[in-house]
Structures are given as structure tokens and as C-alpha cells.
Amino acid sequence: MFKKIGPGVLVAAAFIGPGTVTACTLAGAEFGYALLWAMGLSIIATIILQEMAARLGVVTQSGLADVIKSEVVSPYVRNLIIGIVLGAIVIGNAAYEGGNIGGGTLGLEALFGPAYLMYYPYVIGIFAFLLLYIGNYRSLERIFIGLVLVMSLSFLLTAVIVKPDVEKILKGLFLPSIPEDGILMVIALVGTTVVPYNLFLHAALVSEKWKSETYLSTARRDTVVSIVLGGTVSMAIMVAAAAIPDKDISNVMDLAKGLEPLYGNAARYFMGVGLFAAGITSAITAPLAAAYVAQSCFGWQGGMKDKKFRSVWMIILILGVFFMSLGIKPIRIIKFAQIANGIVLPVIAIFLLWAVNRPSVMRRHQNTRIQNVFGVLIVILALLLGAKSILRVFGVF
């Protein structure tokens, strides 16, 4: 699968999951075009960070955790950093997994109704467990990605059909403003686009595909094109959702209203299939990413069949199902996952920025001054947003 498509496409497919569909629909329905700038900023931040991760992978032929282990001399500092990275990825992915299973649950609810809602998380959890345990999920993943692409094209067409106000779109895109109660939604949009574990996955995937520094321009082009296309779909979802008459979105039927201009009464089924596909695909990817990070941190050599490797993805999967079994609405779980991602992001971004500035790691492919300026600005912005969300939760702001 990795030989046929670039890693950038997989990164883009990873962030167009149930969290993106839900967060972008909520943002469009609640705030119209006002937060398009936040999505645009998220796309730029994603391109900058993922380019660094891709360059690191091509030049070093290893992952971010491996670089940290080899470059930090003090064993105490090294263990502390590895512990922070491991904790951030595992905790972040556990929350993200709850959102993935929540997205799949919403899909099943749209297809089969709410009568068996309490059983849907277990169905998705068992399905994901079997695919991960057996390991023969690649052909199914192609089908799921195809279904997600159908949903993405649906939103792009819907965004055109609803005849949006172009002037208001441009205003929302280029004149930043945060409406009242909009800060958590901004963090959710950032968290659903700039996914921390994608930085680890991207570095690993490019080192599998491209074995020489001569492919750096190819890797960079693959990253930019894929993420811009993914971001365009995210913006189309926000534009389509802005046309939803009923702004109070509490269930999947309300989410499906964003597709009604294109599909009419069948919109719920298209939304259901898309959310189920996005949820299952991401429910497989997130636990695997956490397991790969743990494998890199601890130096395990057994591969996917190793008991320790399997134990990590099992824990992530079980935690995801547990979060969904608490009776919390799937949309709330998904929104929380995006906020958690936004808080984890600055931690991982700081380590990535440090790694790509090491001459011993990157040789002549270190960050330029302008790349460092943008990188530092992204970290500062992520820190401010993360702090603001924490203060908001405790009622300070």
C-alpha cells in the first residue's frame, strides 16, 4: 500500500476522520464562516510541521523517538523526555481513540437507528481488535479510504450547491476573529488537523518509501499537495454546515443535514457510511501509532506480533471503548479528543523543532531561519491555545 501512494496522502486521510467531520460541522453550524481562518491557519501549521517530520525521516531514515534517544546524552534527561513523549502520545491517542469509536458509533446510529446505541462501541471495538490482531486489514483499509473519499467529494459538491456568500467566506478566511464561546472550537479545529501522532507516523513512513536525500523535494511536494487537498475538504464541510437551518446539532441526524442539499433524504445513509468508514480506519491507525511509538521508545524488536507491541494497542483500544461506554454523547467525546490533541501538540512540536535543528542529525538539511520562525510561532500559538482551554475548563476565563 505504501509503494502505491505517498505518505502525505495517508497523513491527510488520517486527519479527515470522524473528528474532522464533527468538529468542522459544529464550527460551521454554530459560527458560520467566522472560523475558516482557524482551519486555514491549521493547514499552514500542519504543512510546516509535517514537512519537518518528513525531512527528518528521509535524512535520518529513523523516527523522532529514535533521534531523541540517540542525541540526548544524559540518561536522566533522555528517560524524562522519552517518558513525556510516550505519555503524551498514549494519553492523547486514548482520547483520540474514544473519538474514533464515537465517529463509528454515529455512523452505525445513522444506518441502523439508536435502538442498539449502547452496543455500537463494543461492535466497533471488536471489529477493530480483530483487524489489528489478524493484521490482514490493508484491503479493507483501501475500501474505507475510498468511502471517506466519497464523503469528502460529497461535501465539496454540497459546498458549491448551497451557493455560499463568497464575500463572507473571504472575510472569515482572512479576517481572524473569535466569537463568544468560540475558543474551544478553535482549539478543536487545530487539534483535528495538526494531529501529534501523525508527526511520528510521517517520519516512519517516508523512511520506508524514500531511502535517499535526493527524494526530499518529492517528499515535500507529496506533503504540501496532500494536506492542502485535505484542508480544502475540511473547509468545504464548514461551508456546507453553515447552510444547515437548525444550528443546534446534538446527534448524527443533525450532522447529516449538511449533505441534504445533495442527497435529500438519503443524506443520513451517506453520512453514516462515511462516519463508520472514517471511525474504523482511524480506530485501527491510532492504536498502531501508539504501539509504534512505544516500540521505538523501548527498542522492542519483535514487530507487530510481539506481545508487548500488541499490549499497547490493546490498551488504547480498550480505553477508547471504555470512554464511549460511559454514556457520554459521541459528539462530546469527539470534541474532547480534538481539545486533548491541541494540548498535546506543543509538547511534540517542541521536540520536533529541536531535532530538525541538530547538525549531527540533519547535516546540511537543518531548518532555515524562516522555518524556525514559523516553527516557534506555531509552538507559541499551540501553547497559548492549550493554556486557554485548560483555564476555560477550570472557569478562569
Coordinates of C-alpha atoms in Angstrom, one line a residue:
M1 CA 0.0 0.0 0.0
F2 CA 2.8 2.4 0.9
K3 CA 4.5 1.8 -2.5
K4 CA 1.5 3.0 -4.4
I5 CA 0.6 6.2 -2.6
G6 CA 2.7 8.8 -0.9
P7 CA 2.8 9.1 2.9
G8 CA 1.3 12.6 2.7
V9 CA -1.9 11.1 1.4
L10 CA -2.1 8.8 4.4
V11 CA -1.5 11.8 6.8
A12 CA -4.3 13.8 5.1
A13 CA -6.6 10.7 5.2
A14 CA -5.7 10.4 8.9
F15 CA -6.9 13.9 9.8
I16 CA -10.1 13.6 7.7
G17 CA -11.6 11.3 10.3
P18 CA -14.8 11.4 12.3
G19 CA -13.3 14.1 14.5
T20 CA -12.8 16.4 11.5
V21 CA -16.3 15.9 10.1
T22 CA -17.8 16.5 13.5
A23 CA -15.7 19.5 14.5
C24 CA -16.0 21.2 11.2
T25 CA -19.7 20.6 11.0
L26 CA -20.2 22.0 14.6
A27 CA -17.9 25.0 13.7
G28 CA -19.8 25.8 10.5
A29 CA -23.3 25.3 12.1
E30 CA -22.5 27.3 15.3
F31 CA -20.3 30.1 13.9
G32 CA -20.9 30.1 10.1
Y33 CA -17.8 31.2 8.2
A34 CA -16.2 33.0 11.2
L35 CA -13.7 30.3 12.0
L36 CA -12.5 29.5 8.5
W37 CA -9.3 31.4 9.3
A38 CA -8.6 28.9 12.1
M39 CA -8.8 26.0 9.7
G40 CA -6.6 27.9 7.2
L41 CA -4.0 28.5 10.0
S42 CA -4.2 24.8 11.0
I43 CA -3.5 23.7 7.4
I44 CA -0.4 26.0 7.2
A45 CA 0.8 24.7 10.6
T46 CA 0.3 21.1 9.5
I47 CA 2.3 21.6 6.3
I48 CA 5.2 23.2 8.2
L49 CA 5.3 20.6 10.9
Q50 CA 4.7 17.6 8.6
E51 CA 7.4 18.8 6.2
M52 CA 9.9 18.9 9.2
A53 CA 8.8 15.3 10.1
A54 CA 9.1 14.1 6.5
R55 CA 12.6 15.7 6.1
L56 CA 13.7 14.2 9.4
G57 CA 12.6 10.7 8.3
V58 CA 14.2 10.9 4.8
V59 CA 17.6 12.3 6.1
T60 CA 17.9 10.1 9.2
Q61 CA 16.0 7.0 8.0
S62 CA 14.5 6.8 11.5
G63 CA 11.7 8.2 13.6
L64 CA 11.6 11.1 16.1
A65 CA 11.8 9.0 19.2
D66 CA 14.9 7.2 17.8
V67 CA 16.6 10.6 17.2
I68 CA 15.8 11.7 20.8
K69 CA 17.3 8.5 22.2
S70 CA 20.5 8.9 20.1
E71 CA 21.0 12.6 20.6
V72 CA 20.3 13.2 24.4
V73 CA 23.5 12.2 26.3
S74 CA 22.2 12.3 29.9
P75 CA 20.3 9.1 30.7
Y76 CA 18.1 11.0 33.2
V77 CA 17.1 13.7 30.7
R78 CA 16.7 11.2 27.9
N79 CA 14.4 9.0 30.0
L80 CA 12.4 12.1 31.1
I81 CA 11.9 13.2 27.5
I82 CA 11.0 9.7 26.3
G83 CA 8.6 9.4 29.2
I84 CA 6.9 12.7 28.3
V85 CA 6.7 11.8 24.6
L86 CA 5.3 8.3 25.4
G87 CA 2.8 9.7 27.9
A88 CA 1.6 12.4 25.6
I89 CA 1.1 10.0 22.7
V90 CA -0.5 7.3 24.7
I91 CA -2.9 9.6 26.6
G92 CA -3.6 11.7 23.5
N93 CA -4.3 8.6 21.4
A94 CA -6.5 7.1 24.1
A95 CA -8.7 10.2 24.0
Y96 CA -8.5 10.3 20.2
E97 CA -9.5 6.6 20.1
G98 CA -12.6 7.4 22.0
G99 CA -13.4 10.0 19.3
N100 CA -12.7 7.4 16.5
I101 CA -15.0 4.9 18.1
G102 CA -17.5 7.6 18.7
G103 CA -17.5 8.5 15.0
G104 CA -18.1 4.9 14.0
T105 CA -20.9 4.8 16.6
L106 CA -22.5 7.8 15.0
G107 CA -22.2 6.0 11.6
L108 CA -24.0 2.9 12.9
E109 CA -26.6 5.1 14.5
A110 CA -27.4 6.7 11.2
L111 CA -27.6 3.4 9.4
F112 CA -29.5 1.2 11.9
G113 CA -31.0 3.7 14.3
P114 CA -30.5 4.5 18.0
A115 CA -32.2 1.3 19.4
Y116 CA -28.9 -0.5 19.9
L117 CA -26.7 2.5 20.6
M118 CA -25.2 1.1 23.8
Y119 CA -23.8 -1.9 21.9
Y120 CA -22.3 0.0 19.0
P121 CA -19.0 0.9 20.7
Y122 CA -18.4 -2.8 21.5
V123 CA -19.2 -3.8 17.9
I124 CA -16.6 -1.3 16.6
G125 CA -14.1 -2.2 19.3
I126 CA -14.3 -5.9 18.5
F127 CA -14.2 -5.2 14.7
A128 CA -11.0 -3.1 15.2
F129 CA -9.5 -5.7 17.6
L130 CA -9.9 -8.5 15.0
L131 CA -8.4 -6.4 12.2
L132 CA -5.5 -5.4 14.3
Y133 CA -4.9 -8.9 15.8
I134 CA -5.1 -10.7 12.5
G135 CA -3.2 -8.0 10.7
N136 CA -5.0 -8.6 7.4
Y137 CA -6.7 -5.2 7.2
R138 CA -5.0 -3.5 4.3
S139 CA -7.5 -4.4 1.6
L140 CA -10.3 -3.3 4.0
E141 CA -8.5 -0.1 4.7
R142 CA -8.4 0.7 0.9
I143 CA -12.2 0.3 0.9
F144 CA -12.6 2.5 4.0
I145 CA -10.4 5.3 2.5
G146 CA -12.5 5.0 -0.7
L147 CA -15.7 5.5 1.3
V148 CA -14.2 8.5 3.1
L149 CA -13.2 10.0 -0.3
V150 CA -16.8 9.6 -1.4
M151 CA -18.0 11.6 1.6
S152 CA -15.3 14.2 1.0
L153 CA -16.4 14.7 -2.6
S154 CA -20.0 14.9 -1.3
F155 CA -19.1 17.8 1.0
L156 CA -17.2 19.6 -1.8
L157 CA -20.2 19.3 -4.1
T158 CA -22.6 20.4 -1.3
A159 CA -20.4 23.4 -0.6
V160 CA -21.0 24.5 -4.2
I161 CA -24.7 23.6 -4.3
V162 CA -25.6 25.6 -1.2
K163 CA -24.4 28.8 -3.1
P164 CA -22.4 30.3 -0.2
D165 CA -21.7 34.0 0.1
V166 CA -18.2 34.3 -1.3
E167 CA -17.5 37.7 0.3
K168 CA -18.3 36.3 3.8
I169 CA -16.1 33.2 3.1
L170 CA -13.2 35.5 2.2
K171 CA -13.9 37.6 5.3
G172 CA -14.0 34.5 7.5
L173 CA -10.7 33.2 5.9
F174 CA -8.6 36.4 6.0
L175 CA -10.1 38.5 8.9
P176 CA -9.5 36.4 12.1
S177 CA -12.0 36.8 14.9
I178 CA -13.1 34.6 17.8
P179 CA -16.8 34.7 18.5
E180 CA -18.1 34.4 22.0
D181 CA -17.6 30.8 23.3
G182 CA -15.6 30.1 20.2
I183 CA -12.1 29.5 21.7
L184 CA -12.7 25.8 22.4
M185 CA -13.9 25.3 18.9
V186 CA -10.7 27.0 17.6
I187 CA -8.7 24.5 19.7
A188 CA -10.8 21.6 18.4
L189 CA -10.2 22.7 14.7
V190 CA -6.4 22.9 15.4
G191 CA -6.5 19.5 17.2
T192 CA -8.4 17.7 14.5
T193 CA -6.0 19.0 11.8
V194 CA -2.5 19.1 13.4
V195 CA -2.5 15.6 14.8
P196 CA 0.5 14.9 17.0
Y197 CA 0.9 11.2 16.3
N198 CA 1.0 12.0 12.6
L199 CA 4.4 13.6 13.1
F200 CA 5.7 10.2 14.3
L201 CA 3.9 8.2 11.6
H202 CA 5.1 10.5 8.8
A203 CA 8.8 10.3 9.7
A204 CA 8.5 6.5 9.8
L205 CA 6.5 6.2 6.6
V206 CA 8.8 8.4 4.5
S207 CA 11.9 6.4 5.6
E208 CA 10.1 3.3 4.3
K209 CA 9.3 4.9 0.9
W210 CA 12.3 7.1 0.2
K211 CA 15.8 5.9 1.0
S212 CA 17.9 8.8 -0.2
E213 CA 18.1 12.6 0.4
T214 CA 17.6 13.1 -3.4
Y215 CA 13.9 12.5 -2.8
L216 CA 13.5 15.4 -0.3
S217 CA 11.7 17.6 -2.9
T218 CA 9.4 14.7 -3.8
A219 CA 8.5 14.1 -0.1
R220 CA 7.9 17.9 0.3
R221 CA 5.6 18.1 -2.7
D222 CA 3.7 15.0 -1.6
T223 CA 3.2 16.6 1.8
V224 CA 2.0 20.0 0.6
V225 CA -0.4 18.7 -2.1
S226 CA -2.0 16.1 0.2
I227 CA -2.5 18.4 3.1
V228 CA -3.9 21.3 1.0
L229 CA -6.4 18.9 -0.5
G230 CA -7.4 17.6 2.9
G231 CA -7.7 21.1 4.3
T232 CA -9.9 22.1 1.3
V233 CA -12.3 19.3 2.2
S234 CA -12.4 20.4 5.9
M235 CA -13.3 23.9 4.8
A236 CA -16.0 22.6 2.4
I237 CA -17.5 20.8 5.4
M238 CA -17.6 24.1 7.4
V239 CA -19.2 25.9 4.4
A240 CA -21.8 23.2 3.9
A241 CA -22.6 23.1 7.6
A242 CA -23.1 26.9 7.7
A243 CA -26.2 26.4 5.5
I244 CA -27.9 24.0 8.0
P245 CA -31.1 25.6 9.1
D246 CA -31.1 24.1 12.6
K247 CA -28.0 25.2 14.4
D248 CA -28.4 23.0 17.4
I249 CA -26.5 19.9 16.5
S250 CA -26.8 17.0 19.0
N251 CA -26.9 13.8 17.0
V252 CA -26.0 12.3 13.7
M253 CA -29.2 13.2 12.0
D254 CA -28.4 16.9 12.6
L255 CA -24.9 16.3 11.2
A256 CA -26.4 14.7 8.1
K257 CA -28.3 17.9 7.3
G258 CA -25.1 19.3 5.9
L259 CA -25.5 16.8 3.0
E260 CA -29.2 17.2 2.4
P261 CA -28.8 19.7 -0.4
L262 CA -27.0 17.0 -2.4
Y263 CA -28.6 13.7 -1.3
G264 CA -32.0 14.7 0.2
N265 CA -33.5 12.1 2.5
A266 CA -30.6 9.7 1.7
A267 CA -28.1 12.1 3.3
R268 CA -28.2 10.2 6.7
Y269 CA -27.0 7.0 4.9
F270 CA -24.1 8.7 3.1
M271 CA -23.1 10.3 6.4
G272 CA -23.5 7.0 8.2
V273 CA -21.3 5.1 5.8
G274 CA -18.7 7.9 5.8
L275 CA -18.5 8.2 9.6
F276 CA -18.4 4.5 10.0
A277 CA -15.5 4.2 7.5
A278 CA -13.6 7.1 9.0
G279 CA -14.2 5.8 12.5
I280 CA -13.0 2.2 11.8
T281 CA -10.0 3.4 9.8
S282 CA -8.8 5.8 12.5
A283 CA -9.7 3.2 15.2
I284 CA -7.0 1.0 13.6
T285 CA -4.5 3.7 13.0
A286 CA -4.4 5.4 16.4
P287 CA -3.6 2.3 18.5
L288 CA -1.0 1.2 15.9
A289 CA 0.7 4.6 16.0
A290 CA 0.9 4.5 19.9
A291 CA 2.3 1.0 19.7
Y292 CA 5.0 2.0 17.1
V293 CA 6.0 5.0 19.3
A294 CA 6.3 2.6 22.4
Q295 CA 8.3 0.2 20.2
S296 CA 10.7 3.0 19.2
C297 CA 11.0 4.3 22.8
F298 CA 11.7 0.9 24.4
G299 CA 13.7 -0.6 21.5
W300 CA 11.4 -3.7 21.0
Q301 CA 12.4 -5.9 18.1
G302 CA 9.5 -8.3 17.8
G303 CA 7.4 -6.4 15.2
M304 CA 3.6 -6.4 15.1
K305 CA 3.3 -9.9 16.5
D306 CA 5.3 -9.0 19.7
K307 CA 3.3 -9.4 22.9
K308 CA 4.4 -6.0 24.2
F309 CA 3.6 -4.3 20.9
R310 CA 0.1 -5.9 21.0
S311 CA -0.4 -5.0 24.6
V312 CA 0.0 -1.2 23.8
W313 CA -2.6 -1.1 21.0
M314 CA -5.0 -3.3 23.1
I315 CA -4.8 -0.8 26.0
I316 CA -5.5 2.1 23.7
L317 CA -8.4 0.3 22.1
I318 CA -9.9 -0.8 25.4
L319 CA -9.6 2.8 26.8
G320 CA -11.4 4.1 23.6
V321 CA -14.3 1.6 24.1
F322 CA -14.4 2.4 27.9
F323 CA -14.7 6.2 27.2
M324 CA -17.6 5.5 24.8
S325 CA -19.3 3.1 27.2
L326 CA -19.7 5.8 29.9
G327 CA -22.9 7.0 28.2
I328 CA -21.3 10.3 27.1
K329 CA -22.6 11.6 23.8
P330 CA -20.3 10.6 20.9
I331 CA -20.1 14.2 19.7
R332 CA -18.8 15.4 23.1
I333 CA -16.2 12.6 23.2
I334 CA -15.0 13.6 19.7
K335 CA -14.8 17.3 20.7
F336 CA -12.9 16.5 23.8
A337 CA -10.4 14.4 21.8
Q338 CA -9.7 17.3 19.5
I339 CA -9.1 19.6 22.5
A340 CA -6.8 17.0 24.1
N341 CA -4.8 16.8 20.8
G342 CA -4.5 20.5 20.8
I343 CA -2.9 20.4 24.3
V344 CA -0.5 17.5 23.4
L345 CA 0.6 19.2 20.2
P346 CA 3.1 21.8 21.6
V347 CA 4.9 19.1 23.6
I348 CA 5.6 17.1 20.4
A349 CA 6.2 20.1 18.2
I350 CA 9.0 21.4 20.6
F351 CA 10.8 18.1 20.4
L352 CA 10.5 18.0 16.6
L353 CA 11.8 21.6 16.3
W354 CA 14.8 20.7 18.5
A355 CA 15.6 17.6 16.4
V356 CA 15.5 19.3 13.0
N357 CA 18.0 21.9 14.2
R358 CA 20.6 19.4 15.3
P359 CA 23.6 19.4 12.9
S360 CA 24.5 15.9 13.9
V361 CA 21.0 14.7 12.9
M362 CA 20.1 16.7 9.8
R363 CA 23.6 17.6 8.5
R364 CA 23.1 20.1 5.7
H365 CA 19.3 19.8 5.9
Q366 CA 18.7 21.7 9.1
N367 CA 15.9 24.2 9.4
T368 CA 16.4 27.5 7.8
R369 CA 15.9 30.7 9.8
I370 CA 12.4 31.3 8.3
Q371 CA 11.4 27.7 9.1
N372 CA 12.4 28.2 12.7
V373 CA 10.5 31.4 12.9
F374 CA 7.3 29.7 11.7
G375 CA 8.0 26.7 13.9
V376 CA 8.4 28.8 17.0
L377 CA 5.2 30.8 16.2
I378 CA 3.3 27.5 15.9
V379 CA 4.6 26.3 19.2
I380 CA 3.7 29.6 20.9
L381 CA 0.2 29.6 19.4
A382 CA -0.3 25.9 20.4
L383 CA 0.8 26.7 24.0
L384 CA -1.5 29.7 24.2
L385 CA -4.5 27.8 22.9
G386 CA -3.7 24.8 25.2
A387 CA -3.4 27.1 28.2
K388 CA -6.6 28.9 27.3
S389 CA -8.5 25.7 27.1
I390 CA -7.3 24.5 30.5
L391 CA -8.2 27.8 32.1
R392 CA -11.6 27.7 30.4
V393 CA -12.3 24.2 31.8
F394 CA -11.5 25.5 35.4
G395 CA -13.7 28.6 34.9
V396 CA -10.9 31.2 35.0
F397 CA -11.8 32.6 31.5

